[in-house]
XYZ file of C-alpha atoms in Angstrom:
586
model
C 93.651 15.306 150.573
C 92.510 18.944 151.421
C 94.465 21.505 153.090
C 92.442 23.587 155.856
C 92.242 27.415 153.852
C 94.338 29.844 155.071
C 92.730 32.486 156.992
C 92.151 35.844 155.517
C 94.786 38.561 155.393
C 93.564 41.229 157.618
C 93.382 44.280 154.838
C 95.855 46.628 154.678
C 95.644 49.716 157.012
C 95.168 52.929 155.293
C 96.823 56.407 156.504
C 95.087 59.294 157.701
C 95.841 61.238 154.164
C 94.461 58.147 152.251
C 91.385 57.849 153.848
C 90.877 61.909 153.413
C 91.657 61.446 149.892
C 89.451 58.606 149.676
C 86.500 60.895 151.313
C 87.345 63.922 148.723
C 87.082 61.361 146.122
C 83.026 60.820 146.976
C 82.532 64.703 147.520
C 78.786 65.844 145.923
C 77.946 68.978 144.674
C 76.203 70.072 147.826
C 79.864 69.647 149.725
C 81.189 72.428 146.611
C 78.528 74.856 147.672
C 79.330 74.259 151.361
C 82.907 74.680 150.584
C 82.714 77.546 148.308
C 80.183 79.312 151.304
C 82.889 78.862 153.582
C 85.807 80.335 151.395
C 83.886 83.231 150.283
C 82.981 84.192 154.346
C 86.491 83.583 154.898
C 87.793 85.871 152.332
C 84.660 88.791 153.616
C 86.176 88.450 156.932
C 89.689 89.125 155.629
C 88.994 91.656 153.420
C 86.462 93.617 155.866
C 89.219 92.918 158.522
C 91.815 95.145 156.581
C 90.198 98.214 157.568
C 90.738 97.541 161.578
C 94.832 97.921 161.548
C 94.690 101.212 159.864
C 96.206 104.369 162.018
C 93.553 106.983 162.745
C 93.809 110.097 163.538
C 91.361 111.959 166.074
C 91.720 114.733 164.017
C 88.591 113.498 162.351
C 86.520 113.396 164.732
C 83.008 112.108 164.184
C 82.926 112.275 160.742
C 80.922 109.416 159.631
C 80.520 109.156 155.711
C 76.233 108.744 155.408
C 76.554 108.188 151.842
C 74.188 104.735 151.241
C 75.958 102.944 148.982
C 78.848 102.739 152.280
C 75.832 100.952 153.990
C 77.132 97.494 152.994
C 80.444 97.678 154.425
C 78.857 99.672 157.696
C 77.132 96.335 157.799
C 80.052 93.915 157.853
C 82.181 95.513 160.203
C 79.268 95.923 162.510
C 78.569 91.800 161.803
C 82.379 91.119 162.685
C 82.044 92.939 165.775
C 78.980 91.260 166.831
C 80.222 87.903 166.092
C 83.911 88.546 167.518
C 82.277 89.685 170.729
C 79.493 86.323 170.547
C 82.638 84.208 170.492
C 84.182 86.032 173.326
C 80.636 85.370 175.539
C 80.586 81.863 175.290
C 84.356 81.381 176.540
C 83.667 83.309 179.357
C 80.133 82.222 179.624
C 81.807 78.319 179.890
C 84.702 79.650 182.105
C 82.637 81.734 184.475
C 79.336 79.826 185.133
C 81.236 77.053 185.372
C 83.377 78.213 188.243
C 80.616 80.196 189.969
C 78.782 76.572 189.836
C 81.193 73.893 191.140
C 82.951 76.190 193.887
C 80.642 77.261 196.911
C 83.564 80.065 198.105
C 84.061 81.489 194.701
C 80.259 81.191 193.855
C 79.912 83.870 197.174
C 81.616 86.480 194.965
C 81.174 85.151 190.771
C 77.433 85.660 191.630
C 77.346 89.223 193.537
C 79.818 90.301 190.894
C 77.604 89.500 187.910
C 74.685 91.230 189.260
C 76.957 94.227 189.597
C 78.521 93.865 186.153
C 75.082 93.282 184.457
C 74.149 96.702 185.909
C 77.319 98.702 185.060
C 76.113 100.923 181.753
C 78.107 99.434 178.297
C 79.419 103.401 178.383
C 80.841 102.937 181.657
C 82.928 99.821 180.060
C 83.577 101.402 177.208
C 84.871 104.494 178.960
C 87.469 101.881 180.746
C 88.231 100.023 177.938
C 89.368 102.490 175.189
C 92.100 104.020 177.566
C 93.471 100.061 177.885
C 93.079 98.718 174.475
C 94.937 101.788 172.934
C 97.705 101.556 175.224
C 97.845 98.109 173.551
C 97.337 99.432 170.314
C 98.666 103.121 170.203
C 97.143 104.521 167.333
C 95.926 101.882 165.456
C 92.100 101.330 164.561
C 92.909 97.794 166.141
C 92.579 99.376 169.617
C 89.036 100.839 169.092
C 87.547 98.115 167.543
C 88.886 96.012 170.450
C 87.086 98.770 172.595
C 83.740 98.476 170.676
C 84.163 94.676 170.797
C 84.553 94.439 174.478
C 81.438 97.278 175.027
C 79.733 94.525 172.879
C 80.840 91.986 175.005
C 79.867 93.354 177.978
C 75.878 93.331 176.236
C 76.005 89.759 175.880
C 78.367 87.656 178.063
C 76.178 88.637 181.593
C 72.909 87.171 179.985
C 74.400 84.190 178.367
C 76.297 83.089 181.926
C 73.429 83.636 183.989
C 71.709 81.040 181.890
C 74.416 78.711 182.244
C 75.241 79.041 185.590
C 71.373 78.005 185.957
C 71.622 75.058 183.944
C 74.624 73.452 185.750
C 73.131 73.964 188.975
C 69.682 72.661 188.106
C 71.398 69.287 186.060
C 68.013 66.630 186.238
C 69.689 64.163 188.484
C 69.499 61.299 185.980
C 72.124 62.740 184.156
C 73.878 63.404 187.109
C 73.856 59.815 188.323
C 74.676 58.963 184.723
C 77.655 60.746 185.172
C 78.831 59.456 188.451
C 77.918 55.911 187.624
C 80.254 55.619 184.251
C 82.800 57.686 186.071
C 83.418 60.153 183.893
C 86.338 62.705 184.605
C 85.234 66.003 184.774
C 86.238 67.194 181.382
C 83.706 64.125 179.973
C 81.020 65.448 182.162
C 81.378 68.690 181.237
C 81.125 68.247 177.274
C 79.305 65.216 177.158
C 76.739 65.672 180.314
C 76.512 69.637 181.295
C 76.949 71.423 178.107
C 74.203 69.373 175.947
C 71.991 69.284 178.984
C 72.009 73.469 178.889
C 72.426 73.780 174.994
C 69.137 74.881 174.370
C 69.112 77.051 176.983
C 72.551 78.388 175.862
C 71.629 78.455 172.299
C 68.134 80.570 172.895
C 70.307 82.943 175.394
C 72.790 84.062 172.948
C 70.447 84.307 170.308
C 68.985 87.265 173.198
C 72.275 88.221 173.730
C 73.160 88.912 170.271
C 69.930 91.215 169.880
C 71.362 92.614 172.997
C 74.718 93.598 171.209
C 72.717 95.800 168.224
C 70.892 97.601 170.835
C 73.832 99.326 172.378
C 75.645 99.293 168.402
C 75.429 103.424 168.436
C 77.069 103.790 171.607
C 80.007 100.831 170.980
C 80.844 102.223 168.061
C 81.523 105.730 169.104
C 84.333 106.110 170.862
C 85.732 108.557 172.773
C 89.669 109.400 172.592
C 91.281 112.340 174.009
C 87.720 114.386 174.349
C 87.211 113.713 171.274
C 84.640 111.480 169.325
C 85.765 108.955 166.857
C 82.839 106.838 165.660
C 83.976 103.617 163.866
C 82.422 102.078 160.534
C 79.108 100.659 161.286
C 75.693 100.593 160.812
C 75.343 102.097 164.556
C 77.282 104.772 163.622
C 75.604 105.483 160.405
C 72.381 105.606 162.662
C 73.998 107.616 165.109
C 75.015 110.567 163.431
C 71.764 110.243 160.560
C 69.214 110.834 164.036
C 71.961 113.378 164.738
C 71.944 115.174 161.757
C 67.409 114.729 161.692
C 67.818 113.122 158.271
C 64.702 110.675 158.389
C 65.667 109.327 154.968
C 68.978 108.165 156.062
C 67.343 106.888 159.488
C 65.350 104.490 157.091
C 68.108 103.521 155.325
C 69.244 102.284 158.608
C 66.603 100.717 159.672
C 65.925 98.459 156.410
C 69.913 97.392 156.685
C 69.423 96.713 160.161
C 66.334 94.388 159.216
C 68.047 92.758 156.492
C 71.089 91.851 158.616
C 68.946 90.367 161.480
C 66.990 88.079 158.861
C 69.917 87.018 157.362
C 71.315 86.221 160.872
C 68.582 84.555 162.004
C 68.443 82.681 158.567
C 72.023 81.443 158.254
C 73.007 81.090 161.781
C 70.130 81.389 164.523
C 67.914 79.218 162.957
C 70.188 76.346 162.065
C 71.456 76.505 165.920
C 67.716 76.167 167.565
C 66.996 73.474 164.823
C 70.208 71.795 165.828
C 69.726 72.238 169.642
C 66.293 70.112 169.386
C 68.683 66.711 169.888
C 69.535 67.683 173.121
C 65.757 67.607 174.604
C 65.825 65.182 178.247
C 62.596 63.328 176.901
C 62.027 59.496 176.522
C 60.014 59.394 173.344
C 60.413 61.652 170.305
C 58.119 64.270 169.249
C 55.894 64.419 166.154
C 57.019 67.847 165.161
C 60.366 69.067 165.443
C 62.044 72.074 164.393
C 63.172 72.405 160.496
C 65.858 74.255 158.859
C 66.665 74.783 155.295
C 70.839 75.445 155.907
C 70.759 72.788 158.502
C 69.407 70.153 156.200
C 72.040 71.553 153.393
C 74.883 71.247 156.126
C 73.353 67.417 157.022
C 74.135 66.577 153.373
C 77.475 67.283 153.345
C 80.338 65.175 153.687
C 82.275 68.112 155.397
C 81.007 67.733 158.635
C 82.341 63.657 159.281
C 85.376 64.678 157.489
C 86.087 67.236 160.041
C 85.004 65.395 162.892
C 87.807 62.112 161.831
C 90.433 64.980 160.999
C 89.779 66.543 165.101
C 89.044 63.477 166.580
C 92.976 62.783 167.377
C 92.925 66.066 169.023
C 90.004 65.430 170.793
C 91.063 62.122 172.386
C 94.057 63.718 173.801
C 92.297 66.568 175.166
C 89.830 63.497 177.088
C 92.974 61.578 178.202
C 94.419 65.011 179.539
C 90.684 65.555 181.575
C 91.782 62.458 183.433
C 93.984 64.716 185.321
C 91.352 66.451 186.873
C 89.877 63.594 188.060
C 86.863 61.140 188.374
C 83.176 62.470 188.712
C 82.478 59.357 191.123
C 85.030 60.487 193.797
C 84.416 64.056 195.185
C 87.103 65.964 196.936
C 86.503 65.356 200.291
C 87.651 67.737 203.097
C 87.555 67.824 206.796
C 85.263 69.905 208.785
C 87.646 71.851 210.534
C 90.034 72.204 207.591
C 86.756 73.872 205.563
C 85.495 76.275 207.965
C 89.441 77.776 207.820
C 89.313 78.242 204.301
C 86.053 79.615 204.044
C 87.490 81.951 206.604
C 90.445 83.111 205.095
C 89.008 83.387 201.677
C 85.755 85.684 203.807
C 88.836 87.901 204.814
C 91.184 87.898 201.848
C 87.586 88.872 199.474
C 86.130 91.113 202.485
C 89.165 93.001 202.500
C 89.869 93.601 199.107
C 86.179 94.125 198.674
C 86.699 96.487 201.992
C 89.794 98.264 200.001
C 87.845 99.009 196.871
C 85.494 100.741 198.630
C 87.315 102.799 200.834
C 89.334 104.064 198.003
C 86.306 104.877 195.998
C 84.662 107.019 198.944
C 88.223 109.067 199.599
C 88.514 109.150 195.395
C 85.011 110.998 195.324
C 85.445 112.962 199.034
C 88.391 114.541 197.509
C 86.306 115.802 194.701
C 82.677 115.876 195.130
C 82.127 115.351 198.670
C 80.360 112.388 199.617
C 77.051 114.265 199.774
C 77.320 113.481 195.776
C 75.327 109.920 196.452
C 72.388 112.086 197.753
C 71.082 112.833 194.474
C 71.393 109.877 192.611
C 69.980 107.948 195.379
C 66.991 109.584 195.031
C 66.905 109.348 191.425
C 67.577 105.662 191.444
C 63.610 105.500 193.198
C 62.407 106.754 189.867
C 63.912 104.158 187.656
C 63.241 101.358 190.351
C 59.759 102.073 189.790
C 60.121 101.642 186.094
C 61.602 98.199 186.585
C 59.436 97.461 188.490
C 56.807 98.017 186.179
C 58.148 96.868 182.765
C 59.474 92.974 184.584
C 55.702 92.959 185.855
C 54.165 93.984 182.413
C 56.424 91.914 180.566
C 55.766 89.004 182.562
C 52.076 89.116 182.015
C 52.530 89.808 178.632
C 55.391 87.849 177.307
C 55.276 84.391 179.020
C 51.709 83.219 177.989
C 53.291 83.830 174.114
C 56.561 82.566 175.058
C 55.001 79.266 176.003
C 52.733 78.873 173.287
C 55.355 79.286 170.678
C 57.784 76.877 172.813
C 54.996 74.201 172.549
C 54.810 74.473 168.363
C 57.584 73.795 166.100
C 55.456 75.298 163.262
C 55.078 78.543 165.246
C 58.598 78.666 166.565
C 59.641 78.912 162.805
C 57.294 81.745 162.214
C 57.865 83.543 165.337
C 61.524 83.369 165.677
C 62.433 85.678 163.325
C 59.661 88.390 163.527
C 60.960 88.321 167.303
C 64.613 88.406 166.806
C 64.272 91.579 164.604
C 62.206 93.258 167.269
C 64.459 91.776 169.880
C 67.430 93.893 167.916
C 65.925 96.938 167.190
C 68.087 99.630 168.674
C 66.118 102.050 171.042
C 68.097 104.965 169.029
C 66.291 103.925 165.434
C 63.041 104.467 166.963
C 64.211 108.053 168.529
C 62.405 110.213 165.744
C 59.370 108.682 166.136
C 59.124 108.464 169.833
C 59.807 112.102 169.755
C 56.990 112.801 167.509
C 55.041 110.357 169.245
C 55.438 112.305 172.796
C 55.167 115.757 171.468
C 51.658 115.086 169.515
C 50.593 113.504 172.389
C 51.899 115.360 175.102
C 53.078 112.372 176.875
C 55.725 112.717 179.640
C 59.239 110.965 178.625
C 58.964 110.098 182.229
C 56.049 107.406 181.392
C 57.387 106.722 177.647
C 61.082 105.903 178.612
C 59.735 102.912 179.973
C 58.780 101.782 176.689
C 62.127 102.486 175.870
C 63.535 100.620 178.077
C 61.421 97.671 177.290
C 62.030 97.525 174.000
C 65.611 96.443 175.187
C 64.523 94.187 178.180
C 61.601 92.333 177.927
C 62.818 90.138 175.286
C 65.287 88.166 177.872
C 61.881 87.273 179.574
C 59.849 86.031 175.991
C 63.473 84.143 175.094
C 64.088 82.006 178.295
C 60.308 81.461 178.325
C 60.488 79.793 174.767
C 63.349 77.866 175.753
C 62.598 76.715 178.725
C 59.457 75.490 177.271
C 61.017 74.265 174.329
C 62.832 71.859 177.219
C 59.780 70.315 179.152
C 60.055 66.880 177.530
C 57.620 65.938 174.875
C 56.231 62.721 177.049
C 55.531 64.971 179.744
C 53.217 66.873 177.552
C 51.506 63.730 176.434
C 51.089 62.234 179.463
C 49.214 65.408 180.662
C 47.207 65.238 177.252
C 46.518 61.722 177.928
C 45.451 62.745 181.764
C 42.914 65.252 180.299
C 45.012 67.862 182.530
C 43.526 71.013 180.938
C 43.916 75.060 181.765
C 45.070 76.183 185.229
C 45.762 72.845 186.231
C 48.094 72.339 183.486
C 49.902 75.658 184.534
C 50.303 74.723 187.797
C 50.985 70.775 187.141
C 53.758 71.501 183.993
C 54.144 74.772 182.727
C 55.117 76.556 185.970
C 57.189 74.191 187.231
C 58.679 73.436 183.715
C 59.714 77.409 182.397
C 60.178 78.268 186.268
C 64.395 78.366 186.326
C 64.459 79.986 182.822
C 61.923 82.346 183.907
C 63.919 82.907 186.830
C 67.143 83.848 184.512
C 64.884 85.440 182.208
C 63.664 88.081 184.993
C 66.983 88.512 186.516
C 68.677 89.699 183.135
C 65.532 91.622 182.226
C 65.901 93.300 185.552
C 69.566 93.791 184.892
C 69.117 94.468 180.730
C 66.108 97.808 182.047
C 68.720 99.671 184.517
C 71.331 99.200 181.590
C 68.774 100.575 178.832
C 67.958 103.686 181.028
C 70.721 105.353 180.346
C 69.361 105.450 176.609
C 65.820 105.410 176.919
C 65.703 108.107 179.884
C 67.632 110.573 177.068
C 66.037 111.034 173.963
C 67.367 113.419 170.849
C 66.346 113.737 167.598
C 67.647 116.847 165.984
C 67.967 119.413 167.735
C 65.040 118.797 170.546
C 66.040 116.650 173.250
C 63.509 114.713 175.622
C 65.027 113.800 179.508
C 63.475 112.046 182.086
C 63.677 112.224 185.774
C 65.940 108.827 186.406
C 69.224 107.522 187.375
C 69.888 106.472 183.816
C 69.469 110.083 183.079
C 72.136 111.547 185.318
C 74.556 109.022 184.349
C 73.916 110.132 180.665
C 74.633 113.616 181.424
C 77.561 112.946 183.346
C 78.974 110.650 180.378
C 78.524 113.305 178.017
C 80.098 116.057 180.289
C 83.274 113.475 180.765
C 82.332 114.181 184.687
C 84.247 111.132 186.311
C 82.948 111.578 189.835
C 79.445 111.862 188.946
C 79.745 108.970 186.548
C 81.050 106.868 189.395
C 78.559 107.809 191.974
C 75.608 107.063 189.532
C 76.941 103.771 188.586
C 77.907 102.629 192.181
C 73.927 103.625 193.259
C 72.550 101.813 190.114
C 75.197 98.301 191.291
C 73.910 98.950 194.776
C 70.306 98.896 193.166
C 70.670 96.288 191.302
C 71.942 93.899 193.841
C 69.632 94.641 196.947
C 66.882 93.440 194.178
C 68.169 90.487 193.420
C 69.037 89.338 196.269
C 65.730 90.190 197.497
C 64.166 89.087 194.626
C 65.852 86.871 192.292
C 68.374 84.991 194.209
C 65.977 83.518 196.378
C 63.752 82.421 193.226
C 66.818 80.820 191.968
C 66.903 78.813 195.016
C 63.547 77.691 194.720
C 64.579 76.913 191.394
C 66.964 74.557 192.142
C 65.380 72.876 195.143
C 61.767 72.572 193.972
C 61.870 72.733 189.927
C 64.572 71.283 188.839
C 63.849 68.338 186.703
């Protein structure tokens, strides 16, 4: 007689510190270099981070220690900076875009308010910020560095959001009906549908951002405090007072720290992101080349990676059950007719009055002072650097997007290019002030006409950057299926390309717009020494009335440069956004 066998016991079930220790148990050599990497950052940051809650004294002025050998430390305090303020761009970048995106009344004031805020100069921030930070911080190093930070910020975040903000409202609707047909809550649909659909975007955007944060380092890390100059440790400083001082050797110094830090950048963080962001293409077959990277591959080897992913997926879980709250993406919030039009007319009068208020204020602050005759000049000067814009976006655009596409189309030339361009992408304008200076006076060149190389040297990159990644998005099958077609030269242009890079063009353009009014007030100034080049410009006057501590003036020239800055894109740019979204969009 047989007896039926029992069933098996279901195995044991292991705790969370188990299976960890289980996990450590298996870890290779390649997870004790990771490891090690991470401590030894870790303990950088800590120890370079020491030096920000000292007490300073302004008794020291601008005394910046030029001495080489300091050049390693200038470096990592200038890298925490950068990276501090990075972090800070994509919270607001997610926060911001995101609202300016899903609400049609807020979207009436996010947008105008970026254009003005991408057109505000980083010294007009930075002028703002010290006097709040320092209250926070009364004097304590903490409360400049937060300043130079937040003037860092203010170089990256507008460029990064716009991008964004144009990748949420141009979401292929496949993905959107995706979204709606699995019902996922809006917290799902954000992390799971909207950010990977706008990665690469994002990814290629802060890479431009972050190039945009090294060419304002000089002027964030000087800060001004009771009329008096206190320039923080950094390479920009370093720079700063080297051109200052005419010291060409110390200017090269400079410069080859500067290059080594972008490589390294590029090496160990940039490049590893772009590689990484290839997953997220919207294409139906895969491509025969993709995108390599060395530390990616190292990281993809590791155990450390899975290990953190099961040890945050608890928290992660709860933070999707919490979305639920904000509800379903298959039922829309739908309102009455009647019950919009009143709120779309009491936030028109709540914003147009405060809007109303600001303004007022500002002409009765300046009548007081100046008279309001004081817009007359800049006005006139803003013509001048119009007509620059003007000219470097058009240039540029020639130029830059013919490359930008052809290195969007090759992995092999993407690795090549990307970092030649991100170090020429960073390069400060006030590095290459001694030779500009020799440059114009040999040549007998008007600063007028070589400020605008200047200024391109900090603005045409946004256009080569959101051409190469809005290229880098046009789905591989796309491309074949045109290769198969025999679809060849201007027909291909107008067929794929166009309509493929047209909304990161679009961002690309606006920020480049933005990015050349902001660089004027550098590249319309030069000084080298003692000789000092000035162009006739906006950026100019705001310069000079920086450096005299003139408030009124300051004011006046940055309300004419907002006022600038908006008429052209909503002339200009908005309404190629639109087209954007209603005839390109995937």
């Amino acid at each position: 007689m047989t007896f039926p066998k029992p069933f098996p016991a279901a195995p044991a079930r292991t705790s969370l510190p188990s299976r960890v220790a289980g996990r450590l148990s298996r870890m290779t050599w390649v997870d004790v270099v990771v490891a090690a990497a991470v401590l030894v950052l870790l303990y950088l940051a800590l120890r370079v981070g020491q030096g920000t809650t000292v007490r300073f004294s302004t008794g020291r002025g601008a005394d910046v220690d030029t001495t080489p050998a300091r050049l390693p430390y200038d470096a990592a305090r200038s890298l925490l900076r950068m990276f501090a303020a990075l972090a800070a761009s994509v919270v607001f970048t997610f926060g911001y875009a995101y609202a300016a995106a899903k609400s049609r009344r807020l979207e009436r004031i996010l947008i105008p308010a970026l254009d003005i805020l991408q057109s505000v100069p980083v010294l007009a921030f930075l002028t703002v910020a010290v006097t709040g930070f320092l209250a926070l911080f009364p004097g304590s190093v903490l409360g400049l560095e937060c300043a130079a930070v937040f003037a860092i910020f203010t170089s990256q975040a507008w460029n990064m959001t716009f991008g964004f903000y144009a990748a949420l409202t141009s979401l292929p609707r496949e993905l959107d009906e995706l979204s709606r047909s699995f019902r996922f809550t809006r917290w799902m649909r954000f992390w799971k549908v909207e950010v990977p659909s706008g990665m690469i975007g994002l990814v290629w955007n802060g890479m431009m951002s972050f190039g945009g944060g090294w060419f304002f380092l000089v002027a964030s890390e000087a800060i001004s405090v009771n009329n008096q100059t206190y320039a923080l440790p950094g390479v920009g400083s370093y720079a700063g007072a080297a051109i200052a001082a005419g010291d060409l050797g110390k200017v090269g110094w400079a410069i080859v720290t500067m290059a080594v830090m972008v490589i390294g950048v590029n090496f160990l963080f940039w490049r590893p992101l772009t590689a990484w962001a290839e997953k997220f293409k919207n294409e139906q077959s895969e491509a025969t080349e993709v995108q390599r990277s060395v530390v990616l591959d190292f990281l993809r080897r590791s155990h450390w990676p899975e290990l953190l992913g099961r040890l945050f997926r608890p928290a992660a879980l709860a933070l999707s059950r919490a979305g639920r709250l904000l509800g379903t993406d298959d039922r829309p919030l739908a309102v009455g007719t009647g019950r919009r039009r009143a709120g779309d007319l009491a936030f028109a009068v709540v914003a147009g009055g405060l809007i109303l208020w600001g303004l007022i204020d500002l002409g009765r602050y300046l009548d007081d002072r100046t008279g309001l005759g004081v817009f007359g000049e800049p006005l006139l000067l803003g013509l001048a650097t119009l007509a620059r814009v003007v000219v470097l976006v058009a240039v540029a655009t020639l130029v830059w997007v013919p490359i930008g596409v052809k290195i969007g189309f090759s992995p092999r030339l993407t690795r090549i290019a990307q970092p030649v361009v991100q170090v020429l992408a960073s390069f400060p304008a006030n590095f290459l002030f001694p030779l500009v200076v020799w440059f114009l006076l040999r040549t007998g060149l008007s600063i007028d006409v070589g400020g605008i190389v200047l200024m391109a040297l900090g603005a045409q990159w946004y256009i080569l950057f959101n051409t190469i990644a809005g290229a880098m998005a046009i789905p591989t099958d796309l491309r074949e299926a045109m290769d198969d077609l025999g679809v060849r030269g201007r027909q291909r242009w107008r067929r794929l390309i166009v309509p493929g890079i047209f909304p990161a063009y679009v961002t690309g353009g606006l920020t480049a717009s933005g990015g050349a009014w902001n660089a004027s007030i550098v590249a319309e100034v030069v000084t080298f020494g003692s000789t000092t080049l000035t162009a006739t410009g906006l950026g100019a006057y705001i310069a000079r009335a920086t450096e005299r501590g003139d408030r009124p003036h300051l004011l006046a020239g940055v309300a004419v440069m907002s006022l600038y800055v908006v008429l052209l894109n909503r002339l200009v740019w908005r309404r190629l956004h639109r087209l954007a979204e209603t005839r390109y969009s995937l």
